[in-house]
């Protein structure tokens, strides 16, 4: 009846997808006064994942948010690139400066370490192997170039005036952590390294 068609025509239900009604019969009531439209257009308009009502504004808002996020990430990458260029140039400049000869305390960088970072330092002293520290675990390479587990070995260096400086001696494989596997006798050594914070 016209009343039934009017009631069903105001229904908010969506057209089902084919996989939802497999083996069933679909009956759809239409008004004869409605214009003839493409079935594909109706499915796109009325399907659950199609664009209906104010969904276009939601999609527009999501697009704007995604665009702003990508734009901000691009700006962050440009700023990071500038910071990296300045860091590389600073390291290149300071590594080319004359070496710092350090005989004891007070150190030249006592009041302002930032001005001496990445400078080459020459020191002379005796390693205190009884107080060495192991930082890690960290991956490293052995004599054959294979990757092995291990630790960074940081050892205090006792200078001529009795002051101490920490020296990162590099990667130590895990099977050589025990000092009994390494014959290291106290002796005067000259160390040349790069100052880091």
Backbone as a printed PyTorch tensor [residue, N CA C, xyz], in Angstrom:
tensor([[[  0.8430,  -1.1910,   0.0000],
         [  0.0000,   0.0000,   0.0000],
         [  0.8770,   1.2390,   0.0000]],

        [[  0.3420,   2.3860,  -0.4120],
         [  1.1470,   3.6150,  -0.3660],
         [  1.6540,   3.9480,   1.0320]],

        [[  0.8630,   3.6000,   2.0640],
         [  1.3170,   3.8850,   3.4420],
         [  2.5490,   3.0460,   3.7970]],

        [[  2.4920,   1.7540,   3.3960],
         [  3.6550,   0.8880,   3.6790],
         [  4.9040,   1.3820,   2.9400]],

        [[  4.7070,   1.7840,   1.6920],
         [  5.8450,   2.2880,   0.9320],
         [  6.4120,   3.5380,   1.5810]],

        [[  5.5370,   4.3940,   2.1100],
         [  6.0000,   5.6190,   2.7740],
         [  6.8020,   5.3010,   4.0290]],

        [[  6.3020,   4.3370,   4.8090],
         [  6.9980,   3.9670,   6.0540],
         [  8.3490,   3.3380,   5.7380]],

        [[  8.3650,   2.3680,   4.8150],
         [  9.6120,   1.6970,   4.4860],
         [ 10.5860,   2.6280,   3.7730]],

        [[ 10.0630,   3.6000,   3.0390],
         [ 10.9420,   4.5400,   2.3520],
         [ 11.7100,   5.4360,   3.2920]],

        [[ 11.2160,   5.6170,   4.5210],
         [ 11.9190,   6.4540,   5.5060],
         [ 12.8850,   5.6480,   6.3710]],

        [[ 13.0360,   4.3580,   6.0790],
         [ 13.9180,   3.5020,   6.8630],
         [ 15.3720,   3.9330,   6.6850]],

        [[ 16.1470,   3.8400,   7.7760],
         [ 17.5730,   4.2000,   7.7570],
         [ 18.4710,   3.0000,   7.4750]],

        [[ 17.8810,   1.8330,   7.2640],
         [ 18.7080,   0.6510,   7.0380],
         [ 19.4600,   0.7890,   5.7210]],

        [[ 20.6630,   0.1930,   5.6780],
         [ 21.4940,   0.2350,   4.4880],
         [ 21.2370,  -0.9960,   3.6340]],

        [[ 21.5530,  -0.8780,   2.3610],
         [ 21.4700,  -2.0480,   1.5010],
         [ 22.4950,  -3.0600,   1.9680]],

        [[ 22.1120,  -4.3240,   2.0840],
         [ 23.1000,  -5.3300,   2.5200],
         [ 24.1180,  -5.6060,   1.4350]],

        [[ 25.2720,  -6.0320,   1.8790],
         [ 26.2920,  -6.4840,   0.9390],
         [ 25.9460,  -7.8880,   0.4630]],

        [[ 26.3950,  -8.2680,  -0.7300],
         [ 26.0430,  -9.6040,  -1.2460],
         [ 26.4410, -10.7310,  -0.3130]],

        [[ 27.6040, -10.6240,   0.3670],
         [ 28.0260, -11.7320,   1.2240],
         [ 27.1560, -11.8480,   2.4710]],

        [[ 26.3920, -10.8150,   2.8030],
         [ 25.5290, -10.8650,   3.9870],
         [ 24.2120, -11.5840,   3.7190]],

        [[ 23.8380, -11.7270,   2.4520],
         [ 22.5450, -12.3360,   2.1220],
         [ 22.7310, -13.4600,   1.1140]],

        [[ 23.8110, -14.1990,   1.2390],
         [ 24.0920, -15.2570,   0.2750],
         [ 22.9980, -16.3130,   0.3260]],

        [[ 22.4350, -16.6330,  -0.8340],
         [ 21.3770, -17.6350,  -0.9160],
         [ 19.9960, -17.1050,  -0.5740]],

        [[ 19.8520, -15.8150,  -0.3550],
         [ 18.5610, -15.2380,   0.0030],
         [ 18.0210, -14.4280,  -1.1630]],

        [[ 16.7870, -13.9720,  -0.9910],
         [ 16.1280, -13.1330,  -1.9830],
         [ 15.9620, -11.7460,  -1.3860]],

        [[ 16.3830, -10.7360,  -2.1150],
         [ 16.2820,  -9.3630,  -1.6390],
         [ 15.1120,  -8.6930,  -2.3500]],

        [[ 14.2080,  -8.1430,  -1.5700],
         [ 13.0740,  -7.3950,  -2.1180],
         [ 13.2440,  -5.9420,  -1.6920]],

        [[ 13.2910,  -5.0620,  -2.6350],
         [ 13.4480,  -3.6440,  -2.3350],
         [ 12.2450,  -2.8910,  -2.8820]],

        [[ 11.6310,  -2.1000,  -1.9980],
         [ 10.4800,  -1.3040,  -2.3900],
         [ 10.9510,   0.0780,  -2.8120]],

        [[ 10.4460,   0.5570,  -3.9130],
         [ 10.8130,   1.8760,  -4.4040],
         [  9.5640,   2.6610,  -4.7540]],

        [[  9.6620,   3.9480,  -4.7120],
         [  8.5800,   4.8070,  -5.1880],
         [  8.6660,   4.9040,  -6.7120]],

        [[  7.5420,   4.8570,  -7.3600],
         [  7.5470,   5.0000,  -8.8050],
         [  7.9370,   6.4090,  -9.2150]],

        [[  7.7590,   7.3610,  -8.2720],
         [  8.1120,   8.7440,  -8.5940],
         [  9.6020,   9.0210,  -8.4480]],

        [[ 10.3560,   8.0850,  -7.8050],
         [ 11.7950,   8.2880,  -7.6440],
         [ 12.4820,   8.1910,  -8.9970]],

        [[ 13.5020,   9.0330,  -9.2340],
         [ 14.2080,   8.9420, -10.5070],
         [ 15.0120,   7.6500, -10.5890]],

        [[ 15.1950,   7.1600, -11.7910],
         [ 15.9830,   5.9470, -12.0060],
         [ 17.4630,   6.3070, -11.8610]],

        [[ 18.1700,   5.5920, -11.0040],
         [ 19.5960,   5.8410, -10.7790],
         [ 20.3870,   4.5560, -10.9850]],

        [[ 21.6790,   4.7190, -11.0860],
         [ 22.5510,   3.5710, -11.2900],
         [ 22.6170,   2.7270, -10.0230]],

        [[ 22.5310,   1.3960, -10.1320],
         [ 22.6830,   0.5460,  -8.9420],
         [ 24.0370,   0.7300,  -8.2800]],

        [[ 25.0680,   0.9480,  -9.1080],
         [ 26.4010,   1.1530,  -8.5400],
         [ 26.4180,   2.4330,  -7.6980]],

        [[ 25.7830,   3.4840,  -8.2280],
         [ 25.7320,   4.7370,  -7.4760],
         [ 24.9910,   4.5870,  -6.1680]],

        [[ 23.9080,   3.8050,  -6.1540],
         [ 23.1530,   3.6050,  -4.9140],
         [ 23.9880,   2.8560,  -3.8790]],

        [[ 24.7260,   1.8260,  -4.3650],
         [ 25.5500,   1.0510,  -3.4240],
         [ 26.6320,   1.9330,  -2.8130]],

        [[ 27.2940,   2.7490,  -3.6400],
         [ 28.3360,   3.6320,  -3.1300],
         [ 27.7570,   4.6350,  -2.1480]],

        [[ 26.5360,   5.1120,  -2.4350],
         [ 25.9400,   6.1200,  -1.5740],
         [ 25.4630,   5.5380,  -0.2530]],

        [[ 24.9360,   4.3270,  -0.3030],
         [ 24.2570,   3.7790,   0.8600],
         [ 25.0350,   2.7090,   1.6120]],

        [[ 26.1220,   2.2280,   1.0470],
         [ 26.8770,   1.1710,   1.7020],
         [ 27.5080,   1.6950,   2.9870]],

        [[ 27.7570,   0.7880,   3.9230],
         [ 28.2580,   1.2040,   5.2280],
         [ 29.5870,   1.9350,   5.1240]],

        [[ 30.4430,   1.5310,   4.1830],
         [ 31.7400,   2.1720,   4.0540],
         [ 31.7460,   3.2150,   2.9490]],

        [[ 30.6030,   3.5330,   2.4210],
         [ 30.5250,   4.5920,   1.4260],
         [ 30.4370,   5.9590,   2.0980]],

        [[ 30.3130,   7.0170,   1.2860],
         [ 30.2370,   8.3810,   1.8160],
         [ 28.7730,   8.7650,   1.9230]],

        [[ 28.2940,   8.9700,   3.1250],
         [ 26.9070,   9.3240,   3.3540],
         [ 26.8460,  10.5450,   4.2620]],

        [[ 25.8330,  11.3410,   4.0940],
         [ 25.5550,  12.4540,   4.9990],
         [ 26.7550,  13.3400,   5.2080]],

        [[ 27.1340,  13.4990,   6.4800],
         [ 28.2610,  14.3850,   6.8120],
         [ 29.5910,  13.6260,   6.9130]],

        [[ 29.6420,  12.4010,   6.3620],
         [ 30.9030,  11.6700,   6.4090],
         [ 31.9850,  12.3740,   5.6080]],

        [[ 31.6040,  13.1240,   4.5790],
         [ 32.6140,  13.8140,   3.7890],
         [ 33.3620,  14.8400,   4.6340]],

        [[ 32.6720,  15.4340,   5.6410],
         [ 33.3510,  16.3900,   6.5200],
         [ 34.3010,  15.6720,   7.4640]],

        [[ 33.9120,  14.4730,   7.8910],
         [ 34.8190,  13.6860,   8.7280],
         [ 36.0640,  13.2840,   7.9430]],

        [[ 35.8640,  12.8510,   6.6990],
         [ 37.0150,  12.4890,   5.8690],
         [ 37.8930,  13.7040,   5.5940]],

        [[ 37.2500,  14.8540,   5.3790],
         [ 38.0260,  16.0720,   5.1570],
         [ 38.8510,  16.4340,   6.3870]],

        [[ 38.2340,  16.3130,   7.5810],
         [ 38.9670,  16.6190,   8.8170],
         [ 40.1340,  15.6630,   9.0090]],

        [[ 39.9050,  14.3680,   8.7220],
         [ 40.9970,  13.4020,   8.8500],
         [ 42.1100,  13.7100,   7.8600]],

        [[ 41.7450,  14.1040,   6.6530],
         [ 42.7620,  14.4600,   5.6670],
         [ 43.5790,  15.6640,   6.0860]],

        [[ 42.9040,  16.6780,   6.6700],
         [ 43.6190,  17.8700,   7.1400],
         [ 44.5780,  17.5100,   8.2660]],

        [[ 44.1170,  16.6820,   9.2160],
         [ 44.9730,  16.2810,  10.3420],
         [ 46.1940,  15.5030,   9.8330]],

        [[ 45.9710,  14.5520,   8.9150],
         [ 47.0980,  13.7730,   8.3760],
         [ 48.0820,  14.6690,   7.6210]],

        [[ 47.5440,  15.6350,   6.8710],
         [ 48.4210,  16.5530,   6.1380],
         [ 49.2680,  17.3820,   7.0860]],

        [[ 48.6520,  17.8750,   8.1650],
         [ 49.4090,  18.6650,   9.1370],
         [ 50.4800,  17.8270,   9.8280]],

        [[ 50.1530,  16.5640,  10.1290],
         [ 51.1500,  15.6950,  10.7660],
         [ 52.3330,  15.4610,   9.8320]],

        [[ 52.0520,  15.1830,   8.5670],
         [ 53.1410,  14.9540,   7.6100],
         [ 53.9710,  16.2210,   7.4370]],

        [[ 53.3090,  17.3660,   7.3970],
         [ 54.0180,  18.6380,   7.2580],
         [ 54.9270,  18.8900,   8.4640]],

        [[ 54.4030,  18.6490,   9.6730],
         [ 55.2210,  18.8680,  10.8700],
         [ 56.4040,  17.9040,  10.9170]],

        [[ 56.2040,  16.6550,  10.4750],
         [ 57.3210,  15.7090,  10.4340],
         [ 58.3860,  16.1590,   9.4300]],

        [[ 57.9440,  16.7340,   8.3120],
         [ 58.9070,  17.2520,   7.3410],
         [ 59.7270,  18.3990,   7.9150]],

        [[ 59.0590,  19.3150,   8.6360],
         [ 59.7700,  20.4320,   9.2770],
         [ 60.7700,  19.8980,  10.2980]],

        [[ 60.3520,  18.8840,  11.0720],
         [ 61.2590,  18.3150,  12.0760],
         [ 62.4830,  17.6900,  11.3970]],

        [[ 62.2780,  17.0170,  10.2650],
         [ 63.4050,  16.4120,   9.5640],
         [ 64.3610,  17.4830,   9.0350]],

        [[ 63.8240,  18.6040,   8.5360],
         [ 64.6890,  19.6800,   8.0450],
         [ 65.5140,  20.2790,   9.1820]],

        [[ 64.8850,  20.4900,  10.3280],
         [ 65.6180,  21.0380,  11.4830],
         [ 66.6850,  20.0690,  11.9640]],

        [[ 66.3450,  18.7850,  11.9730],
         [ 67.3320,  17.7900,  12.3890],
         [ 68.5000,  17.7390,  11.4060]],

        [[ 68.2150,  17.9040,  10.1130],
         [ 69.2910,  17.9080,   9.1220],
         [ 70.2340,  19.0810,   9.3600]],

        [[ 69.6770,  20.2670,   9.6710],
         [ 70.5320,  21.4230,   9.9580],
         [ 71.3760,  21.1850,  11.1980]],

        [[ 70.7620,  20.6040,  12.2400],
         [ 71.5160,  20.3050,  13.4680],
         [ 72.6380,  19.3110,  13.1760]],

        [[ 72.3530,  18.3090,  12.3440],
         [ 73.3710,  17.3040,  12.0320],
         [ 74.5120,  17.9120,  11.2290]],

        [[ 74.1910,  18.8050,  10.2910],
         [ 75.2500,  19.4600,   9.5180],
         [ 76.1630,  20.2740,  10.4300]],

        [[ 75.5720,  21.0190,  11.3780],
         [ 76.3800,  21.8200,  12.3010],
         [ 77.2450,  20.9280,  13.1860]],

        [[ 76.6780,  19.7930,  13.6240],
         [ 77.4450,  18.8720,  14.4650],
         [ 78.6330,  18.2900,  13.7020]],

        [[ 78.4170,  17.8870,  12.4560],
         [ 79.5060,  17.3270,  11.6560],
         [ 80.5840,  18.3710,  11.4050]],

        [[ 80.1710,  19.6090,  11.1160],
         [ 81.1510,  20.6740,  10.8740],
         [ 81.9420,  20.9930,  12.1370]],

        [[ 81.2590,  20.9850,  13.3010],
         [ 81.9600,  21.2340,  14.5590],
         [ 82.9760,  20.1300,  14.8420]],

        [[ 82.5960,  18.8830,  14.6180],
         [ 83.5350,  17.7770,  14.8460],
         [ 84.7250,  17.8780,  13.9080]],

        [[ 84.4690,  18.2080,  12.6510],
         [ 85.5640,  18.3200,  11.6910],
         [ 86.5330,  19.4360,  12.1040]],

        [[ 85.9760,  20.5480,  12.5550],
         [ 86.8180,  21.6800,  12.9590],
         [ 87.6450,  21.3500,  14.1840]],

        [[ 87.0020,  20.7490,  15.1870],
         [ 87.7200,  20.4860,  16.4440],
         [ 88.7160,  19.3450,  16.3120]],

        [[ 88.4340,  18.3760,  15.4730],
         [ 89.4070,  17.3020,  15.2740],
         [ 90.6530,  17.8080,  14.5670]],

        [[ 90.5220,  18.9070,  13.8040],
         [ 91.6770,  19.4800,  13.1060],
         [ 92.4880,  20.4150,  13.9920]],

        [[ 91.9860,  20.7510,  15.1940],
         [ 92.7140,  21.6420,  16.1000],
         [ 93.9330,  20.9170,  16.6910]],

        [[ 94.8910,  21.6760,  17.1950],
         [ 96.0660,  21.0450,  17.8360],
         [ 95.6520,  20.1830,  19.0270]],

        [[ 96.4060,  19.1150,  19.2650],
         [ 96.1000,  18.2170,  20.3740],
         [ 96.3140,  18.9030,  21.7120]],

        [[ 95.4990,  18.5110,  22.6950],
         [ 95.6260,  19.0230,  24.0610],
         [ 96.5570,  18.0930,  24.8420]],

        [[ 97.6420,  18.6340,  25.3400],
         [ 98.5620,  17.8630,  26.1820],
         [ 98.1280,  18.0490,  27.6400]],

        [[ 97.6380,  16.9930,  28.2550],
         [ 97.1230,  17.0670,  29.6260],
         [ 98.0410,  16.2570,  30.5250]],

        [[ 98.6270,  16.9340,  31.5190],
         [ 99.5240,  16.2560,  32.4580],
         [ 98.8570,  15.9760,  33.7940]],

        [[ 97.7910,  16.6930,  34.0910],
         [ 97.1180,  16.4860,  35.3700],
         [ 96.0060,  17.4890,  35.5690]],

        [[ 95.4670,  17.4670,  36.7650],
         [ 94.3790,  18.3680,  37.1340],
         [ 94.9580,  19.7260,  37.5530]],

        [[ 94.2250,  20.8440,  37.3680],
         [ 92.8900,  20.9600,  36.7610],
         [ 92.9480,  20.8290,  35.2470]],

        [[ 91.9340,  20.1980,  34.6970],
         [ 91.8870,  19.9800,  33.2590],
         [ 91.4920,  21.2660,  32.5350]],

        [[ 91.9020,  21.4350,  31.2890],
         [ 91.5470,  22.6600,  30.5520],
         [ 90.0400,  22.8530,  30.4050]],

        [[ 89.2790,  21.7690,  30.4140],
         [ 87.8290,  21.8600,  30.2160],
         [ 87.0600,  21.9160,  31.5350]],

        [[ 87.7440,  22.2620,  32.6060],
         [ 87.1380,  22.2310,  33.9380],
         [ 85.8690,  23.0660,  34.0290]],

        [[ 85.8720,  24.2760,  33.4710],
         [ 84.7320,  25.1800,  33.6120],
         [ 83.7580,  25.1140,  32.4380]],

        [[ 84.2010,  24.6530,  31.2800],
         [ 83.3220,  24.6510,  30.1110],
         [ 83.6750,  23.4720,  29.2100]],

        [[ 83.0410,  22.3340,  29.4620],
         [ 83.3440,  21.1250,  28.6940],
         [ 82.8850,  21.2670,  27.2490]],

        [[ 81.7680,  22.0100,  27.0230],
         [ 81.2040,  22.1010,  25.6660],
         [ 82.2130,  22.6550,  24.6660]],

        [[ 83.1300,  23.5060,  25.1030],
         [ 84.1010,  24.0970,  24.1820],
         [ 85.2410,  23.1410,  23.8300]],

        [[ 85.3440,  22.0150,  24.5330],
         [ 86.4470,  21.0760,  24.2990],
         [ 85.9790,  19.7160,  23.7990]],

        [[ 84.6630,  19.5220,  23.6800],
         [ 84.1560,  18.2350,  23.1980],
         [ 84.6560,  18.0000,  21.7810]],

        [[ 85.0630,  16.7540,  21.4920],
         [ 85.6110,  16.3060,  20.2030],
         [ 87.0220,  16.8320,  19.9530]],

        [[ 87.6840,  17.3770,  20.9610],
         [ 89.0970,  17.7320,  20.8050],
         [ 89.9490,  16.4950,  21.0680]],

        [[ 91.0910,  16.3960,  20.3710],
         [ 92.0190,  15.2830,  20.5750],
         [ 92.8690,  15.5860,  21.8010]],

        [[ 92.9610,  14.5930,  22.7070],
         [ 93.6580,  14.7710,  23.9830],
         [ 94.7800,  13.7480,  24.0940]],

        [[ 95.9650,  14.2000,  24.5300],
         [ 97.0970,  13.3160,  24.8250],
         [ 97.3160,  13.2970,  26.3270]],

        [[ 97.3200,  12.1060,  26.9260],
         [ 97.5710,  11.9750,  28.3660],
         [ 98.5470,  10.8270,  28.5810]],

        [[ 99.2160,  10.8680,  29.7480],
         [100.1580,   9.8190,  30.1250],
         [ 99.8440,   9.3960,  31.5400]],

        [[ 99.7290,   8.0850,  31.7400],
         [ 99.4100,   7.6130,  33.0760],
         [ 99.4400,   6.0970,  33.1410]],

        [[ 98.8570,   5.5650,  34.2300],
         [ 98.8240,   4.1210,  34.4750],
         [ 97.3650,   3.7080,  34.6300]],

        [[ 96.9410,   2.6730,  33.8810],
         [ 95.5690,   2.1650,  33.9960],
         [ 95.3730,   1.4400,  35.3190]],

        [[ 94.2580,   1.7420,  35.9870],
         [ 93.8920,   1.0370,  37.2190],
         [ 92.8960,  -0.0590,  36.8420]],

        [[ 93.4090,  -1.2400,  36.4890],
         [ 92.5490,  -2.3140,  35.9940],
         [ 91.6470,  -2.8820,  37.0780]],

        [[ 91.9720,  -2.6640,  38.3490],
         [ 91.1210,  -3.1960,  39.4150],
         [ 89.8000,  -2.4360,  39.5060]],

        [[ 89.7140,  -1.2700,  38.8920],
         [ 88.4870,  -0.4670,  38.9700],
         [ 87.8130,  -0.2890,  37.6040]],

        [[ 88.1280,  -1.1570,  36.6600],
         [ 87.5200,  -0.9980,  35.3430],
         [ 86.0210,  -1.2920,  35.4050]],

        [[ 85.2870,  -0.6280,  34.5250],
         [ 83.8260,  -0.7730,  34.4780],
         [ 83.4300,  -1.3440,  33.1260]],

        [[ 82.3430,  -2.1250,  33.1330],
         [ 81.8250,  -2.7340,  31.9060],
         [ 80.4290,  -2.1870,  31.6450]],

        [[ 80.2550,  -1.5550,  30.5000],
         [ 78.9760,  -0.9320,  30.1400],
         [ 78.3480,  -1.7580,  29.0340]],

        [[ 77.1440,  -2.2170,  29.2730],
         [ 76.5010,  -3.0210,  28.2380],
         [ 75.4300,  -3.9100,  28.8000]],

        [[ 75.1080,  -4.9740,  28.0660],
         [ 75.8210,  -5.5350,  26.9230],
         [ 75.6670,  -4.6980,  25.6600]],

        [[ 76.7070,  -4.7530,  24.8090],
         [ 76.7360,  -4.0440,  23.5320],
         [ 77.2680,  -4.9770,  22.4510]],

        [[ 76.7180,  -4.9070,  21.2420],
         [ 77.2780,  -5.7160,  20.1570],
         [ 78.5970,  -5.1260,  19.6690]],

        [[ 79.4720,  -5.9870,  19.2400],
         [ 80.7660,  -5.5570,  18.7100],
         [ 81.2870,  -6.5800,  17.7180]],

        [[ 82.4880,  -6.3760,  17.2500],
         [ 83.0920,  -7.3040,  16.2930],
         [ 84.3670,  -7.8960,  16.8730]],

        [[ 84.6310,  -9.1440,  16.4900],
         [ 85.8660,  -9.7840,  16.9340],
         [ 86.9470,  -9.5920,  15.8710]],

        [[ 88.0620, -10.3330,  16.0150],
         [ 89.1850, -10.1760,  15.0940],
         [ 88.8300, -10.5600,  13.6590]],

        [[ 87.8370, -11.4560,  13.5100],
         [ 87.4450, -11.9100,  12.1720],
         [ 86.3420, -11.0570,  11.5670]],

        [[ 85.8550, -10.0580,  12.2970],
         [ 84.7890,  -9.2010,  11.7970],
         [ 83.3940,  -9.6990,  12.1070]],

        [[ 83.2640, -10.8120,  12.8240],
         [ 81.9420, -11.3310,  13.1750],
         [ 81.3690, -10.5630,  14.3600]],

        [[ 80.0540, -10.4290,  14.3930],
         [ 79.3850,  -9.7160,  15.4800],
         [ 79.2980, -10.6130,  16.7010]],

        [[ 79.7530, -10.0720,  17.8400],
         [ 79.7200, -10.8290,  19.0960],
         [ 79.1840,  -9.9220,  20.1960]],

        [[ 78.6130, -10.5550,  21.2180],
         [ 78.1310,  -9.8050,  22.3850],
         [ 79.3090,  -9.4520,  23.2820]],

        [[ 79.1900,  -8.3250,  23.9500],
         [ 80.2610,  -7.9070,  24.8400],
         [ 79.9040,  -6.6350,  25.5810]],

        [[ 80.9280,  -5.9290,  26.0370],
         [ 80.7470,  -4.7290,  26.8480],
         [ 81.7880,  -3.6820,  26.4540]],

        [[ 81.4560,  -2.4240,  26.7040],
         [ 82.4550,  -1.3730,  26.5930],
         [ 83.2780,  -1.3650,  27.8700]],

        [[ 84.5820,  -1.3510,  27.7140],
         [ 85.4910,  -1.3900,  28.8600],
         [ 85.9760,   0.0230,  29.1540]],

        [[ 85.5670,   0.5610,  30.2980],
         [ 85.9780,   1.9040,  30.7280],
         [ 86.9000,   1.7360,  31.9290]],

        [[ 88.1380,   2.2280,  31.7890],
         [ 89.1600,   2.0310,  32.8170],
         [ 89.6890,   3.3830,  33.2980]],

        [[ 89.8060,   3.5680,  34.6130],
         [ 90.4220,   4.8070,  35.1110],
         [ 91.9060,   4.8550,  34.7520]],

        [[ 92.3610,   6.0380,  34.3090],
         [ 93.7760,   6.2630,  34.0140],
         [ 94.3300,   7.2170,  35.0640]],

        [[ 95.2840,   6.7290,  35.8610],
         [ 95.8990,   7.5330,  36.9190],
         [ 97.0350,   8.3550,  36.3110]],

        [[ 96.8930,   9.6900,  36.3570],
         [ 97.8820,  10.5760,  35.7600],
         [ 99.0630,  10.7830,  36.7070]],

        [[100.0510,  11.5450,  36.2430],
         [101.2890,  11.7170,  37.0000],
         [101.0560,  12.4460,  38.3150]],

        [[100.0620,  13.3440,  38.3630],
         [ 99.8280,  14.0850,  39.6060],
         [ 98.8440,  13.3780,  40.5270]],

        [[ 98.4150,  12.1740,  40.1660],
         [ 97.4950,  11.4190,  41.0130],
         [ 96.0350,  11.5850,  40.6400]],

        [[ 95.7200,  12.5150,  39.7520],
         [ 94.3370,  12.6690,  39.3270],
         [ 93.9450,  11.5290,  38.3910]],

        [[ 92.6510,  11.3730,  38.1770],
         [ 92.1380,  10.2290,  37.4150],
         [ 91.2800,  10.7120,  36.2570]],

        [[ 91.3850,   9.9930,  35.1490],
         [ 90.5670,  10.2630,  33.9610],
         [ 90.0170,   8.9360,  33.4580]],

        [[ 88.7250,   8.9050,  33.1010],
         [ 88.1120,   7.6880,  32.5780],
         [ 88.3960,   7.5670,  31.0900]],

        [[ 88.8380,   6.3810,  30.6740],
         [ 89.1730,   6.1210,  29.2750],
         [ 88.3160,   4.9640,  28.7750]],

        [[ 87.5840,   5.2110,  27.6980],
         [ 86.8150,   4.1480,  27.0550],
         [ 87.7680,   3.3770,  26.1420]],

        [[ 88.0960,   2.1660,  26.5450],
         [ 89.0860,   1.3750,  25.8140],
         [ 88.4700,   0.5340,  24.7020]],

        [[ 87.1780,   0.6480,  24.4870],
         [ 86.5520,  -0.0510,  23.3770],
         [ 85.7800,  -1.2830,  23.7920]],

        [[ 85.4350,  -2.0860,  22.7930],
         [ 84.5880,  -3.2540,  23.0020],
         [ 85.3900,  -4.4290,  23.5380]],

        [[ 84.8070,  -5.1030,  24.5230],
         [ 85.4330,  -6.2780,  25.1340],
         [ 84.4680,  -7.4520,  24.9860]],

        [[ 84.8420,  -8.5300,  24.2720],
         [ 83.9340,  -9.6800,  24.1250],
         [ 83.5400, -10.2590,  25.4770]],

        [[ 82.3460, -10.8360,  25.5260],
         [ 81.8150, -11.3430,  26.7990],
         [ 82.6840, -12.4450,  27.3820]],

        [[ 83.3610, -13.2250,  26.5280],
         [ 84.1810, -14.3200,  27.0620],
         [ 85.5160, -13.8340,  27.6220]],

        [[ 85.7850, -12.5120,  27.5290],
         [ 87.0320, -11.9830,  28.0920],
         [ 86.7670, -10.9670,  29.2090]],

        [[ 85.5520, -11.0150,  29.7610],
         [ 85.2420, -10.1130,  30.8730],
         [ 86.0960, -10.4290,  32.0970]],

        [[ 86.3060, -11.6940,  32.3500],
         [ 87.1260, -12.0980,  33.4900],
         [ 88.5590, -11.6100,  33.2820]],

        [[ 89.0930, -10.8780,  34.2500],
         [ 90.4410, -10.3130,  34.1220],
         [ 91.5140, -11.3920,  34.0600]],

        [[ 91.1830, -12.6100,  34.5000],
         [ 92.1700, -13.6920,  34.4470],
         [ 92.4850, -14.0850,  33.0050]],

        [[ 91.5760, -13.7950,  32.0840],
         [ 91.8120, -14.1250,  30.6770],
         [ 92.6290, -13.0530,  29.9700]],

        [[ 92.9140, -11.9370,  30.6620],
         [ 93.6670, -10.8310,  30.0480],
         [ 94.8510, -10.4880,  30.9450]],

        [[ 96.0320, -10.6240,  30.4310],
         [ 97.2240, -10.2900,  31.2040],
         [ 97.5350,  -8.8130,  30.9960]],

        [[ 97.1450,  -7.9930,  31.9530],
         [ 97.3690,  -6.5560,  31.8670],
         [ 98.1250,  -6.1130,  33.1120]],

        [[ 99.3820,  -5.7740,  32.9280],
         [100.2290,  -5.3560,  34.0320],
         [100.2320,  -3.8340,  34.1240]],

        [[100.2680,  -3.2660,  35.3250],
         [100.3490,  -1.8100,  35.4650],
         [101.6370,  -1.2840,  34.8360]],

        [[101.4920,  -0.3290,  33.9270],
         [102.6480,   0.2490,  33.2510],
         [102.2770,   1.6340,  32.7560]],

        [[103.2890,   2.4820,  32.6020],
         [103.0530,   3.8220,  32.0720],
         [102.6840,   3.7180,  30.5910]],

        [[101.5700,   4.3450,  30.2520],
         [101.1150,   4.3270,  28.8630],
         [100.7740,   5.7510,  28.4380]],

        [[100.8430,   5.9850,  27.1480],
         [100.4100,   7.2600,  26.5770],
         [ 99.1470,   7.0070,  25.7680]],

        [[ 98.1040,   7.7370,  26.0900],
         [ 96.7980,   7.5310,  25.4680],
         [ 96.4340,   8.7840,  24.6720]],

        [[ 95.9930,   8.5590,  23.4450],
         [ 95.4840,   9.6490,  22.6290],
         [ 94.0280,   9.3230,  22.2820]],

        [[ 93.1390,  10.2100,  22.6650],
         [ 91.7130,   9.9530,  22.4380],
         [ 90.9540,  11.2460,  22.1790]],

        [[ 89.6410,  11.1070,  22.0510],
         [ 88.7530,  12.2340,  21.7840],
         [ 87.9100,  12.4730,  23.0130]],

        [[ 87.8400,  13.7190,  23.4360],
         [ 87.0850,  14.0700,  24.6380],
         [ 85.5940,  14.0410,  24.3400]],

        [[ 84.8320,  13.3780,  25.2000],
         [ 83.3840,  13.3240,  25.0920],
         [ 82.7690,  13.5820,  26.4510]],

        [[ 81.5390,  14.0890,  26.4120],
         [ 80.8380,  14.3530,  27.6670],
         [ 80.3270,  13.0560,  28.2660]]])
